[in-house]
């Protein structure tokens, strides 16, 4: 069984910082794409940032220059330090990963349970 467990969410004032982490565990052979999505109340889930196995990254325009996605392949972990946070960044943040399990030949998508980020004074 594979699990993604997020941590690092919370309440922060505008202009503040938070660092999200997501650790994958289980019978993992390899991980391809890892990403962070977010969903604000009443809105659709949206992509925040993606990092592929080579280290190449892509960001939503709304977070460019403020958020930085990175990964530690040895720990099967993806990080999202978030700086200069704005009230519009308030959302539940979800970790996503494409994982190939031991014995499989295909990558399957997995999601974390979500962590709340609230930016408010």
PDB file of C-alpha atoms in Angstrom:
ATOM      1  CA  UNK A   1       0.000   0.000   0.000  1.00  0.00           C
ATOM      2  CA  UNK A   2       1.194   3.500  -0.825  1.00  0.00           C
ATOM      3  CA  UNK A   3       0.444   6.588   1.244  1.00  0.00           C
ATOM      4  CA  UNK A   4       1.128  10.297   0.844  1.00  0.00           C
ATOM      5  CA  UNK A   5       1.196  12.230   4.105  1.00  0.00           C
ATOM      6  CA  UNK A   6       1.278  16.033   4.073  1.00  0.00           C
ATOM      7  CA  UNK A   7       2.379  18.336   6.871  1.00  0.00           C
ATOM      8  CA  UNK A   8       3.164  21.998   7.442  1.00  0.00           C
ATOM      9  CA  UNK A   9      -0.154  23.738   6.915  1.00  0.00           C
ATOM     10  CA  UNK A  10      -1.587  26.278   9.331  1.00  0.00           C
ATOM     11  CA  UNK A  11      -2.615  29.870   9.920  1.00  0.00           C
ATOM     12  CA  UNK A  12      -0.279  32.663   8.862  1.00  0.00           C
ATOM     13  CA  UNK A  13      -0.562  36.406   8.443  1.00  0.00           C
ATOM     14  CA  UNK A  14      -0.357  38.030   4.993  1.00  0.00           C
ATOM     15  CA  UNK A  15       3.264  38.327   3.939  1.00  0.00           C
ATOM     16  CA  UNK A  16       4.258  35.357   6.063  1.00  0.00           C
ATOM     17  CA  UNK A  17       5.728  31.988   5.138  1.00  0.00           C
ATOM     18  CA  UNK A  18       4.910  28.316   5.482  1.00  0.00           C
ATOM     19  CA  UNK A  19       6.639  25.158   4.298  1.00  0.00           C
ATOM     20  CA  UNK A  20       4.601  22.167   3.188  1.00  0.00           C
ATOM     21  CA  UNK A  21       6.039  18.667   3.081  1.00  0.00           C
ATOM     22  CA  UNK A  22       4.656  15.454   1.623  1.00  0.00           C
ATOM     23  CA  UNK A  23       6.235  12.076   2.244  1.00  0.00           C
ATOM     24  CA  UNK A  24       5.368   9.008   0.206  1.00  0.00           C
ATOM     25  CA  UNK A  25       5.664   5.613   1.860  1.00  0.00           C
ATOM     26  CA  UNK A  26       4.939   2.005   1.047  1.00  0.00           C
ATOM     27  CA  UNK A  27       6.204  -0.473  -1.528  1.00  0.00           C
ATOM     28  CA  UNK A  28       7.540   2.192  -3.868  1.00  0.00           C
ATOM     29  CA  UNK A  29       9.801   1.364  -6.803  1.00  0.00           C
ATOM     30  CA  UNK A  30      10.024   4.854  -8.277  1.00  0.00           C
ATOM     31  CA  UNK A  31       8.220   8.196  -8.412  1.00  0.00           C
ATOM     32  CA  UNK A  32       7.799  10.227 -11.574  1.00  0.00           C
ATOM     33  CA  UNK A  33       5.832  13.450 -11.308  1.00  0.00           C
ATOM     34  CA  UNK A  34       5.202  15.067  -7.910  1.00  0.00           C
ATOM     35  CA  UNK A  35       2.995  18.084  -7.524  1.00  0.00           C
ATOM     36  CA  UNK A  36       0.994  20.337  -5.251  1.00  0.00           C
ATOM     37  CA  UNK A  37      -2.610  21.271  -5.978  1.00  0.00           C
ATOM     38  CA  UNK A  38      -4.946  23.465  -3.986  1.00  0.00           C
ATOM     39  CA  UNK A  39      -8.665  23.923  -3.647  1.00  0.00           C
ATOM     40  CA  UNK A  40     -10.286  27.008  -2.174  1.00  0.00           C
ATOM     41  CA  UNK A  41     -13.906  26.973  -0.955  1.00  0.00           C
ATOM     42  CA  UNK A  42     -16.307  27.054  -3.877  1.00  0.00           C
ATOM     43  CA  UNK A  43     -13.539  26.688  -6.446  1.00  0.00           C
ATOM     44  CA  UNK A  44     -12.101  23.885  -8.517  1.00  0.00           C
ATOM     45  CA  UNK A  45      -8.872  22.193  -7.576  1.00  0.00           C
ATOM     46  CA  UNK A  46      -5.962  23.896  -9.335  1.00  0.00           C
ATOM     47  CA  UNK A  47      -2.362  23.019 -10.015  1.00  0.00           C
ATOM     48  CA  UNK A  48       0.149  24.999  -7.958  1.00  0.00           C
ATOM     49  CA  UNK A  49       3.504  23.480  -8.893  1.00  0.00           C
ATOM     50  CA  UNK A  50       4.959  20.367 -10.497  1.00  0.00           C
ATOM     51  CA  UNK A  51       8.381  18.740 -10.342  1.00  0.00           C
ATOM     52  CA  UNK A  52       9.326  15.756 -12.455  1.00  0.00           C
ATOM     53  CA  UNK A  53      11.995  13.164 -11.752  1.00  0.00           C
ATOM     54  CA  UNK A  54      14.660  15.156 -13.634  1.00  0.00           C
ATOM     55  CA  UNK A  55      14.040  18.144 -11.379  1.00  0.00           C
ATOM     56  CA  UNK A  56      12.310  20.283 -13.986  1.00  0.00           C
ATOM     57  CA  UNK A  57       9.586  22.464 -12.453  1.00  0.00           C
ATOM     58  CA  UNK A  58       6.438  24.284 -13.543  1.00  0.00           C
ATOM     59  CA  UNK A  59       4.429  26.825 -11.560  1.00  0.00           C
ATOM     60  CA  UNK A  60       1.039  28.462 -11.716  1.00  0.00           C
ATOM     61  CA  UNK A  61       1.409  32.130 -12.652  1.00  0.00           C
ATOM     62  CA  UNK A  62      -0.185  33.154  -9.361  1.00  0.00           C
ATOM     63  CA  UNK A  63       2.639  31.650  -7.286  1.00  0.00           C
ATOM     64  CA  UNK A  64       5.707  32.254  -9.469  1.00  0.00           C
ATOM     65  CA  UNK A  65       8.474  33.925  -7.519  1.00  0.00           C
ATOM     66  CA  UNK A  66       6.833  33.156  -4.176  1.00  0.00           C
ATOM     67  CA  UNK A  67       6.617  29.348  -4.017  1.00  0.00           C
ATOM     68  CA  UNK A  68       9.426  26.874  -4.741  1.00  0.00           C
ATOM     69  CA  UNK A  69       8.824  23.175  -5.268  1.00  0.00           C
ATOM     70  CA  UNK A  70      11.618  20.705  -4.581  1.00  0.00           C
ATOM     71  CA  UNK A  71      12.014  16.992  -3.916  1.00  0.00           C
ATOM     72  CA  UNK A  72      14.290  14.617  -2.070  1.00  0.00           C
ATOM     73  CA  UNK A  73      14.266  11.395  -4.055  1.00  0.00           C
ATOM     74  CA  UNK A  74      16.068   9.464  -1.340  1.00  0.00           C
ATOM     75  CA  UNK A  75      13.258  10.310   1.089  1.00  0.00           C
ATOM     76  CA  UNK A  76      10.398  10.156  -1.469  1.00  0.00           C
ATOM     77  CA  UNK A  77       9.421  13.612  -0.251  1.00  0.00           C
ATOM     78  CA  UNK A  78       8.291  16.779  -1.987  1.00  0.00           C
ATOM     79  CA  UNK A  79       8.438  20.234  -0.412  1.00  0.00           C
ATOM     80  CA  UNK A  80       6.713  23.551  -1.024  1.00  0.00           C
ATOM     81  CA  UNK A  81       8.143  26.545   0.787  1.00  0.00           C
ATOM     82  CA  UNK A  82       5.656  29.381   0.393  1.00  0.00           C
ATOM     83  CA  UNK A  83       6.690  32.996   0.900  1.00  0.00           C
ATOM     84  CA  UNK A  84       4.890  36.333   0.704  1.00  0.00           C
ATOM     85  CA  UNK A  85       1.600  34.571   1.331  1.00  0.00           C
ATOM     86  CA  UNK A  86      -1.612  36.337   0.355  1.00  0.00           C
ATOM     87  CA  UNK A  87      -5.198  35.825   1.540  1.00  0.00           C
ATOM     88  CA  UNK A  88      -5.998  34.394  -1.896  1.00  0.00           C
ATOM     89  CA  UNK A  89      -3.545  31.560  -1.203  1.00  0.00           C
ATOM     90  CA  UNK A  90      -5.981  30.240   1.415  1.00  0.00           C
ATOM     91  CA  UNK A  91      -6.986  26.725   0.418  1.00  0.00           C
ATOM     92  CA  UNK A  92      -6.588  23.063   1.167  1.00  0.00           C
ATOM     93  CA  UNK A  93      -3.298  21.974  -0.376  1.00  0.00           C
ATOM     94  CA  UNK A  94      -3.031  18.460  -1.780  1.00  0.00           C
ATOM     95  CA  UNK A  95       0.076  16.485  -2.604  1.00  0.00           C
ATOM     96  CA  UNK A  96       0.054  14.380  -5.782  1.00  0.00           C
ATOM     97  CA  UNK A  97       2.499  11.784  -7.045  1.00  0.00           C
ATOM     98  CA  UNK A  98       2.796   9.327  -9.909  1.00  0.00           C
ATOM     99  CA  UNK A  99       4.157   6.185  -8.289  1.00  0.00           C
ATOM    100  CA  UNK A 100       5.324   2.868  -9.628  1.00  0.00           C
ATOM    101  CA  UNK A 101       5.053   0.208  -6.968  1.00  0.00           C
ATOM    102  CA  UNK A 102       7.424  -2.712  -6.621  1.00  0.00           C
ATOM    103  CA  UNK A 103       6.315  -5.377  -9.096  1.00  0.00           C
ATOM    104  CA  UNK A 104       4.301  -2.955 -11.234  1.00  0.00           C
ATOM    105  CA  UNK A 105       5.164  -1.728 -14.736  1.00  0.00           C
ATOM    106  CA  UNK A 106       2.804   1.260 -14.663  1.00  0.00           C
ATOM    107  CA  UNK A 107       2.764   4.522 -12.744  1.00  0.00           C
ATOM    108  CA  UNK A 108      -0.451   5.242 -10.837  1.00  0.00           C
ATOM    109  CA  UNK A 109      -1.678   8.551  -9.391  1.00  0.00           C
ATOM    110  CA  UNK A 110      -1.853   9.009  -5.626  1.00  0.00           C
ATOM    111  CA  UNK A 111      -3.189  11.878  -3.543  1.00  0.00           C
ATOM    112  CA  UNK A 112      -2.554  13.026  -0.015  1.00  0.00           C
ATOM    113  CA  UNK A 113      -5.353  13.827   2.406  1.00  0.00           C
ATOM    114  CA  UNK A 114      -4.840  17.578   2.172  1.00  0.00           C
ATOM    115  CA  UNK A 115      -3.567  20.216   4.575  1.00  0.00           C
ATOM    116  CA  UNK A 116      -5.267  23.525   5.301  1.00  0.00           C
ATOM    117  CA  UNK A 117      -3.421  26.775   4.655  1.00  0.00           C
ATOM    118  CA  UNK A 118      -5.134  29.919   5.899  1.00  0.00           C
ATOM    119  CA  UNK A 119      -3.696  33.375   5.261  1.00  0.00           C
ATOM    120  CA  UNK A 120      -5.434  35.958   7.389  1.00  0.00           C
ATOM    121  CA  UNK A 121      -4.727  38.841   9.727  1.00  0.00           C
TER     122      UNK A 121
END
